[in-house]
């Protein structure tokens, strides 16, 4: 299959392709998504084939207007109305009880559906012009880090989808916060840029799913149970007091070692050192594309400097711990 790699001038053409059952990769404010018409079972199946994604992992449906929500959600609880008013359009996905129209290919047979209303303008215009709603997982091959720049999408999906729309870099860099509002008890199933603290301002008794905190429990978000969500390199997280972190890593540097620094550690002699920045927002923005860059440079082992922080730091920790397969050194 030939993939057309285009810019936003081609949104009308790409939207027509979606409407006719094709697949289009588009930028969002979180990560790139691989979209197809959510009401077309054959189109949705193409997503699973293109990604090599297990069929038991449900997809998020993306809307371009709040008026589309009742097509998908059987009930819209008060808490969901509050959160939608505050955080939509934006990096928040909510889980609702589904309407009968939502097909099993999207929900993997669950009686709930995940819905997101992205704020990125390319995503918005594409969905609106497709005249439908769009099922879209992250636009990576199943198992690799989500793509946050167009060249990472091209590496994974060129030749496997109809269109890739280049929208340069994704602002946030980690996937949306997934919140289950289908129950009276509001639960964060996947942490993201909309943090627990932000949600608690509107829903004070919201909690984090136990599976996100306790390694022995299975997360409720089906996608989070897959551990192979990582680069080829072995990732080792080193966390604690930054002086101790740097001492620990410095003793281990060599030309085939890579390091992700946080707040600027210096490692002469390491194969590749990438700076995640000075705060967790910039760590989130850089993490996935950095993990891919180590692989491209044939780095076999990556040490990641890390410190446990609140806010979006919870989401960075969740993705980093998955990438390292829970190889965490406390110093
Ligand atoms: O930021 C994002 O959310 C990106 C962009 C493209 O919108 N999408 C994304 O999709 O990350 P994906 O498929 O890579 O991750 C969706 C997560 C998976 O872990 C999936 O298991 C979970 O949402 N999910 C989907 N439907 C669900 C449901 N009904 N109940 C619980 N979890 C669900
Ligand atoms: Mg994904």
Short mmCIF file of C-alpha atoms and ligand atoms in Angstrom, two decimals:
data_model
loop_
_atom_site.label_atom_id
_atom_site.label_comp_id
_atom_site.label_asym_id
_atom_site.label_seq_id
_atom_site.Cartn_x
_atom_site.Cartn_y
_atom_site.Cartn_z
CA UNK A 1 0.00 0.00 0.00
CA UNK A 2 1.28 3.50 -0.81
CA UNK A 3 1.01 5.97 2.04
CA UNK A 4 0.48 9.64 1.18
CA UNK A 5 2.47 11.80 3.59
CA UNK A 6 0.82 15.22 3.53
CA UNK A 7 0.37 18.52 5.38
CA UNK A 8 -2.85 20.08 6.65
CA UNK A 9 -3.86 21.41 3.20
CA UNK A 10 -4.83 17.81 2.45
CA UNK A 11 -7.31 17.49 5.34
CA UNK A 12 -10.35 17.44 2.97
CA UNK A 13 -8.83 14.60 0.91
CA UNK A 14 -7.83 12.63 4.03
CA UNK A 15 -11.29 13.19 5.59
CA UNK A 16 -12.91 11.76 2.45
CA UNK A 17 -10.62 8.74 2.75
CA UNK A 18 -11.81 8.19 6.35
CA UNK A 19 -15.41 8.56 5.27
CA UNK A 20 -14.86 5.88 2.63
CA UNK A 21 -13.31 3.37 5.07
CA UNK A 22 -9.59 4.26 4.84
CA UNK A 23 -6.97 4.87 7.52
CA UNK A 24 -5.39 8.25 8.34
CA UNK A 25 -2.68 9.12 10.88
CA UNK A 26 -3.18 12.58 12.38
CA UNK A 27 -1.51 14.70 15.07
CA UNK A 28 -3.21 15.42 18.39
CA UNK A 29 -2.03 17.47 21.38
CA UNK A 30 -0.97 14.20 23.12
CA UNK A 31 0.50 11.79 20.53
CA UNK A 32 -0.25 10.91 16.88
CA UNK A 33 -3.39 8.79 16.34
CA UNK A 34 -4.16 6.13 13.68
CA UNK A 35 -7.78 6.77 12.73
CA UNK A 36 -10.64 5.01 10.97
CA UNK A 37 -14.44 5.45 10.88
CA UNK A 38 -15.62 4.13 14.28
CA UNK A 39 -18.93 2.91 12.80
CA UNK A 40 -17.29 0.91 9.98
CA UNK A 41 -16.16 -2.53 11.23
CA UNK A 42 -13.96 -3.22 8.19
CA UNK A 43 -12.22 0.14 8.58
CA UNK A 44 -11.64 -0.46 12.30
CA UNK A 45 -10.14 -3.88 11.57
CA UNK A 46 -7.55 -2.15 9.35
CA UNK A 47 -6.27 -0.29 12.44
CA UNK A 48 -5.53 -3.56 14.26
CA UNK A 49 -3.79 -4.97 11.18
CA UNK A 50 -1.68 -1.84 10.56
CA UNK A 51 -0.48 -1.73 14.19
CA UNK A 52 -0.29 -5.47 14.87
CA UNK A 53 -2.49 -4.72 17.88
CA UNK A 54 -4.14 -7.49 19.98
CA UNK A 55 -7.90 -7.57 19.30
CA UNK A 56 -8.71 -7.54 23.04
CA UNK A 57 -7.41 -3.97 23.47
CA UNK A 58 -10.25 -1.46 22.92
CA UNK A 59 -9.94 1.84 21.01
CA UNK A 60 -10.77 5.45 21.93
CA UNK A 61 -13.42 7.18 19.77
CA UNK A 62 -12.54 10.78 18.87
CA UNK A 63 -15.27 13.40 18.40
CA UNK A 64 -15.17 16.94 17.01
CA UNK A 65 -18.22 18.30 18.82
CA UNK A 66 -19.88 17.60 22.17
CA UNK A 67 -23.18 16.99 20.35
CA UNK A 68 -21.73 13.67 19.11
CA UNK A 69 -21.38 12.27 22.65
CA UNK A 70 -24.97 10.93 22.98
CA UNK A 71 -24.37 8.80 19.85
CA UNK A 72 -21.76 6.89 21.85
CA UNK A 73 -22.58 7.22 25.57
CA UNK A 74 -25.79 5.65 26.93
CA UNK A 75 -25.71 7.85 30.05
CA UNK A 76 -23.79 11.06 30.66
CA UNK A 77 -23.34 11.29 34.46
CA UNK A 78 -23.09 14.69 36.20
CA UNK A 79 -19.40 14.16 36.94
CA UNK A 80 -18.75 13.68 33.23
CA UNK A 81 -20.58 16.91 32.42
CA UNK A 82 -18.39 18.76 34.93
CA UNK A 83 -15.16 17.28 33.55
CA UNK A 84 -16.20 17.83 29.92
CA UNK A 85 -16.98 21.49 30.63
CA UNK A 86 -13.57 22.01 32.15
CA UNK A 87 -11.24 19.78 30.11
CA UNK A 88 -12.81 19.26 26.65
CA UNK A 89 -11.54 19.78 24.07
CA UNK A 90 -8.25 18.51 25.49
CA UNK A 91 -6.14 15.56 26.67
CA UNK A 92 -8.87 13.75 28.63
CA UNK A 93 -10.56 10.47 27.64
CA UNK A 94 -13.72 9.43 29.49
CA UNK A 95 -15.18 5.91 29.72
CA UNK A 96 -18.99 5.70 29.47
CA UNK A 97 -21.55 2.91 29.25
CA UNK A 98 -21.89 2.46 25.50
CA UNK A 99 -24.92 2.81 23.23
CA UNK A 100 -25.91 -0.22 21.10
CA UNK A 101 -24.55 1.52 17.96
CA UNK A 102 -20.95 1.34 19.19
CA UNK A 103 -19.49 -1.76 17.55
CA UNK A 104 -17.62 -4.60 19.29
CA UNK A 105 -14.58 -4.14 17.03
CA UNK A 106 -13.98 -0.81 18.83
CA UNK A 107 -14.74 -1.84 22.41
CA UNK A 108 -13.26 -5.36 22.23
CA UNK A 109 -16.60 -6.63 23.49
CA UNK A 110 -16.75 -4.39 26.61
CA UNK A 111 -20.05 -2.68 27.48
CA UNK A 112 -18.21 0.62 27.87
CA UNK A 113 -16.70 3.05 25.35
CA UNK A 114 -13.76 5.46 25.62
CA UNK A 115 -14.42 8.95 24.15
CA UNK A 116 -12.02 11.83 23.60
CA UNK A 117 -12.52 15.32 22.15
CA UNK A 118 -9.05 16.49 21.06
CA UNK A 119 -8.10 20.17 20.94
CA UNK A 120 -5.51 19.94 18.15
CA UNK A 121 -6.94 21.85 15.17
CA UNK A 122 -5.81 19.39 12.51
CA UNK A 123 -7.46 16.56 14.46
CA UNK A 124 -10.59 18.65 14.93
CA UNK A 125 -10.96 19.62 11.26
CA UNK A 126 -10.19 16.11 10.04
CA UNK A 127 -12.83 14.50 12.29
CA UNK A 128 -15.40 17.18 11.48
CA UNK A 129 -14.88 16.88 7.72
CA UNK A 130 -14.98 13.06 7.83
CA UNK A 131 -18.68 13.43 8.83
CA UNK A 132 -18.29 10.57 11.32
CA UNK A 133 -16.49 9.84 14.60
CA UNK A 134 -12.99 8.37 14.52
CA UNK A 135 -11.60 5.36 16.39
CA UNK A 136 -7.89 5.95 16.93
CA UNK A 137 -5.17 4.34 19.02
CA UNK A 138 -1.68 5.82 19.18
CA UNK A 139 -0.01 5.58 15.74
CA UNK A 140 2.86 3.24 16.65
CA UNK A 141 3.43 -0.42 15.87
CA UNK A 142 2.02 -2.31 18.84
CA UNK A 143 4.67 -2.50 21.55
CA UNK A 144 6.77 0.54 20.63
CA UNK A 145 6.53 3.96 22.28
CA UNK A 146 3.75 6.25 20.98
CA UNK A 147 4.94 8.62 18.21
CA UNK A 148 5.11 12.31 19.08
CA UNK A 149 6.82 13.57 15.90
CA UNK A 150 5.91 12.76 12.29
CA UNK A 151 9.20 11.01 11.47
CA UNK A 152 8.50 8.47 14.26
CA UNK A 153 5.11 7.73 12.66
CA UNK A 154 6.73 7.27 9.24
CA UNK A 155 9.28 4.83 10.74
CA UNK A 156 6.45 2.61 12.03
CA UNK A 157 3.54 2.97 9.60
CA UNK A 158 4.76 4.05 6.15
CA UNK A 159 3.18 1.59 3.70
CA UNK A 160 0.61 0.39 6.27
CA UNK A 161 -1.95 3.27 6.19
CA UNK A 162 -3.54 5.47 3.50
CA UNK A 163 -2.48 8.91 4.79
CA UNK A 164 -0.11 10.40 7.34
CA UNK A 165 -0.79 14.08 8.12
CA UNK A 166 2.37 15.83 9.32
CA UNK A 167 1.49 18.23 12.13
CA UNK A 168 5.08 18.51 13.43
CA UNK A 169 5.52 17.77 17.16
CA UNK A 170 2.79 16.92 19.67
CA UNK A 171 2.68 19.47 22.48
CA UNK A 172 2.21 17.15 25.47
CA UNK A 173 4.01 13.99 24.33
CA UNK A 174 2.19 11.43 26.53
CA UNK A 175 -1.21 9.86 25.82
CA UNK A 176 -4.40 11.32 27.32
CA UNK A 177 -5.58 10.79 30.88
CA UNK A 178 -8.20 7.99 30.84
CA UNK A 179 -10.95 8.42 33.45
CA UNK A 180 -13.76 5.96 34.10
CA UNK A 181 -16.94 7.96 34.70
CA UNK A 182 -19.28 5.01 33.95
CA UNK A 183 -19.53 4.32 37.67
CA UNK A 184 -20.42 6.70 40.50
CA UNK A 185 -16.84 6.24 41.69
CA UNK A 186 -14.65 8.23 39.27
CA UNK A 187 -11.33 6.45 38.66
CA UNK A 188 -8.22 7.42 36.68
CA UNK A 189 -7.22 4.34 34.69
CA UNK A 190 -4.28 5.96 32.88
CA UNK A 191 -2.48 9.07 34.21
CA UNK A 192 -1.76 11.95 31.81
CA UNK A 193 -1.50 15.73 31.54
CA UNK A 194 -4.89 16.18 33.24
CA UNK A 195 -3.74 15.16 36.70
CA UNK A 196 -5.55 13.63 39.69
CA UNK A 197 -5.25 16.99 41.48
CA UNK A 198 -6.93 18.78 38.54
CA UNK A 199 -9.78 16.24 38.41
CA UNK A 200 -10.29 16.40 42.20
CA UNK A 201 -11.03 20.12 41.96
CA UNK A 202 -14.28 19.11 40.26
CA UNK A 203 -14.77 15.54 41.54
CA UNK A 204 -13.21 15.52 45.03
CA UNK A 205 -13.46 11.76 45.63
CA UNK A 206 -11.80 10.73 42.31
CA UNK A 207 -9.02 8.13 42.77
CA UNK A 208 -6.18 6.49 40.84
CA UNK A 209 -6.83 2.86 39.81
CA UNK A 210 -5.03 0.58 42.29
CA UNK A 211 -3.36 -1.23 39.39
CA UNK A 212 -1.41 1.94 38.58
CA UNK A 213 0.12 2.14 42.03
CA UNK A 214 0.48 -1.50 43.02
CA UNK A 215 2.50 -3.66 40.60
CA UNK A 216 0.75 -6.87 41.69
CA UNK A 217 -2.71 -5.70 40.60
CA UNK A 218 -3.89 -5.85 37.00
CA UNK A 219 -4.71 -2.37 35.63
CA UNK A 220 -8.35 -1.83 34.56
CA UNK A 221 -7.20 -0.08 31.37
CA UNK A 222 -6.67 -3.12 29.11
CA UNK A 223 -3.77 -1.49 27.22
CA UNK A 224 -1.73 -0.99 30.37
CA UNK A 225 -1.34 -4.72 31.03
CA UNK A 226 1.01 -5.09 28.05
CA UNK A 227 4.58 -4.85 29.30
CA UNK A 228 6.22 -4.78 25.85
CA UNK A 229 5.52 -1.07 25.46
CA UNK A 230 9.17 -0.22 25.27
CA UNK A 231 12.20 0.41 23.08
CA UNK A 232 14.64 -2.38 22.12
CA UNK A 233 17.24 -0.97 24.49
CA UNK A 234 17.19 -2.11 28.11
CA UNK A 235 15.98 0.84 30.17
CA UNK A 236 16.99 1.18 33.83
CA UNK A 237 15.41 3.94 35.92
CA UNK A 238 17.65 5.41 38.62
CA UNK A 239 15.74 7.51 41.13
CA UNK A 240 16.27 9.28 44.42
CA UNK A 241 18.58 12.08 45.51
CA UNK A 242 20.05 13.56 42.28
CA UNK A 243 23.65 13.54 43.57
CA UNK A 244 23.33 9.84 44.30
CA UNK A 245 21.62 9.22 40.96
CA UNK A 246 24.52 10.86 39.11
CA UNK A 247 27.16 9.01 41.11
CA UNK A 248 25.44 5.70 40.36
CA UNK A 249 25.19 6.33 36.61
CA UNK A 250 28.65 7.95 36.25
CA UNK A 251 30.34 4.72 37.41
CA UNK A 252 28.60 2.84 34.62
CA UNK A 253 29.03 5.03 31.51
CA UNK A 254 30.67 3.63 28.36
CA UNK A 255 30.21 4.25 24.61
CA UNK A 256 27.28 1.83 24.33
CA UNK A 257 25.41 3.30 27.29
CA UNK A 258 22.76 6.01 26.82
CA UNK A 259 21.50 8.38 29.52
CA UNK A 260 18.34 10.46 29.91
CA UNK A 261 19.31 13.32 32.17
CA UNK A 262 16.88 15.37 34.23
CA UNK A 263 17.88 18.90 35.19
CA UNK A 264 21.14 18.55 33.31
CA UNK A 265 23.49 15.75 34.50
CA UNK A 266 26.77 15.53 32.55
CA UNK A 267 28.18 12.15 31.43
CA UNK A 268 31.40 12.40 29.42
CA UNK A 269 32.15 9.11 27.67
CA UNK A 270 28.53 7.94 27.35
CA UNK A 271 27.31 6.91 23.88
CA UNK A 272 24.33 9.30 23.80
CA UNK A 273 23.07 11.71 26.46
CA UNK A 274 19.62 13.29 25.99
CA UNK A 275 18.35 16.02 28.30
CA UNK A 276 14.71 15.61 29.39
CA UNK A 277 14.64 19.20 30.64
CA UNK A 278 14.07 20.93 33.96
CA UNK A 279 10.53 19.87 34.84
CA UNK A 280 8.15 16.96 34.38
CA UNK A 281 6.20 18.74 31.61
CA UNK A 282 9.30 18.75 29.45
CA UNK A 283 10.21 15.18 30.53
CA UNK A 284 6.75 14.13 29.28
CA UNK A 285 7.23 16.01 26.01
CA UNK A 286 10.60 14.34 25.27
CA UNK A 287 10.39 10.83 26.71
CA UNK A 288 8.90 8.78 23.84
CA UNK A 289 10.90 10.31 21.01
CA UNK A 290 14.10 9.96 23.09
CA UNK A 291 13.44 6.24 23.68
CA UNK A 292 13.20 5.79 19.92
CA UNK A 293 16.36 7.82 19.33
CA UNK A 294 18.44 5.48 21.54
CA UNK A 295 17.32 2.52 19.40
CA UNK A 296 18.23 4.35 16.19
CA UNK A 297 21.71 4.94 17.60
CA UNK A 298 22.09 1.27 18.56
CA UNK A 299 22.34 2.02 22.25
CA UNK A 300 21.76 -1.22 24.16
CA UNK A 301 21.32 0.09 27.71
CA UNK A 302 19.73 3.37 28.81
CA UNK A 303 19.91 4.82 32.31
CA UNK A 304 17.10 7.29 33.03
CA UNK A 305 17.59 9.87 35.77
CA UNK A 306 14.29 10.27 37.59
CA UNK A 307 12.77 11.80 40.69
CA UNK A 308 9.30 10.98 41.98
CA UNK A 309 7.02 14.01 41.57
CA UNK A 310 3.28 14.80 41.57
CA UNK A 311 1.23 16.33 38.77
CA UNK A 312 2.22 15.14 35.30
CA UNK A 313 5.18 13.44 37.03
CA UNK A 314 2.75 10.60 37.88
CA UNK A 315 2.16 10.00 34.15
CA UNK A 316 5.88 10.19 33.31
CA UNK A 317 6.57 7.64 36.06
CA UNK A 318 3.84 5.31 34.73
CA UNK A 319 5.28 5.32 31.16
CA UNK A 320 8.92 5.15 32.28
CA UNK A 321 8.28 2.21 34.64
CA UNK A 322 6.56 0.37 31.79
CA UNK A 323 9.41 1.14 29.39
CA UNK A 324 11.95 -0.28 31.84
CA UNK A 325 9.90 -3.37 32.70
CA UNK A 326 10.09 -2.22 36.33
CA UNK A 327 13.91 -2.26 36.51
CA UNK A 328 14.16 0.55 39.05
CA UNK A 329 17.20 1.38 41.16
CA UNK A 330 16.54 3.46 44.31
CA UNK A 331 19.62 5.36 45.42
O1 LIG B 1 -3.89 10.51 23.78
C1 LIG B 1 -4.48 9.47 23.46
O2 LIG B 1 -5.32 8.93 24.19
C2 LIG B 1 -4.11 8.85 22.11
C3 LIG B 1 -4.55 9.82 21.02
C4 LIG B 1 -4.35 9.25 19.64
O3 LIG B 1 -5.88 10.20 21.23
N1 LIG B 1 -4.72 7.57 21.96
C5 LIG B 1 -4.29 6.48 22.64
O4 LIG B 1 -4.96 5.32 22.31
O5 LIG B 1 -3.40 6.50 23.46
P1 LIG B 1 -4.43 3.87 22.71
O6 LIG B 1 -5.34 2.93 22.01
O7 LIG B 1 -3.01 3.76 22.41
O8 LIG B 1 -4.74 3.80 24.24
C6 LIG B 1 -6.07 3.75 24.70
C7 LIG B 1 -6.13 3.16 26.09
C8 LIG B 1 -5.73 1.70 26.07
O9 LIG B 1 -4.92 1.43 27.21
C9 LIG B 1 -7.09 1.00 26.15
O10 LIG B 1 -6.97 -0.25 26.76
C10 LIG B 1 -7.90 1.98 26.99
O11 LIG B 1 -7.49 3.24 26.55
N2 LIG B 1 -9.34 1.84 26.74
C11 LIG B 1 -10.02 2.01 25.59
N3 LIG B 1 -11.33 1.73 25.76
C12 LIG B 1 -11.48 1.40 27.05
C13 LIG B 1 -12.61 1.00 27.85
N4 LIG B 1 -13.83 0.90 27.36
N5 LIG B 1 -12.38 0.71 29.17
C14 LIG B 1 -11.14 0.83 29.70
N6 LIG B 1 -10.05 1.19 28.99
C15 LIG B 1 -10.22 1.47 27.69
MG1 LIG B 2 -1.10 3.14 22.47
#
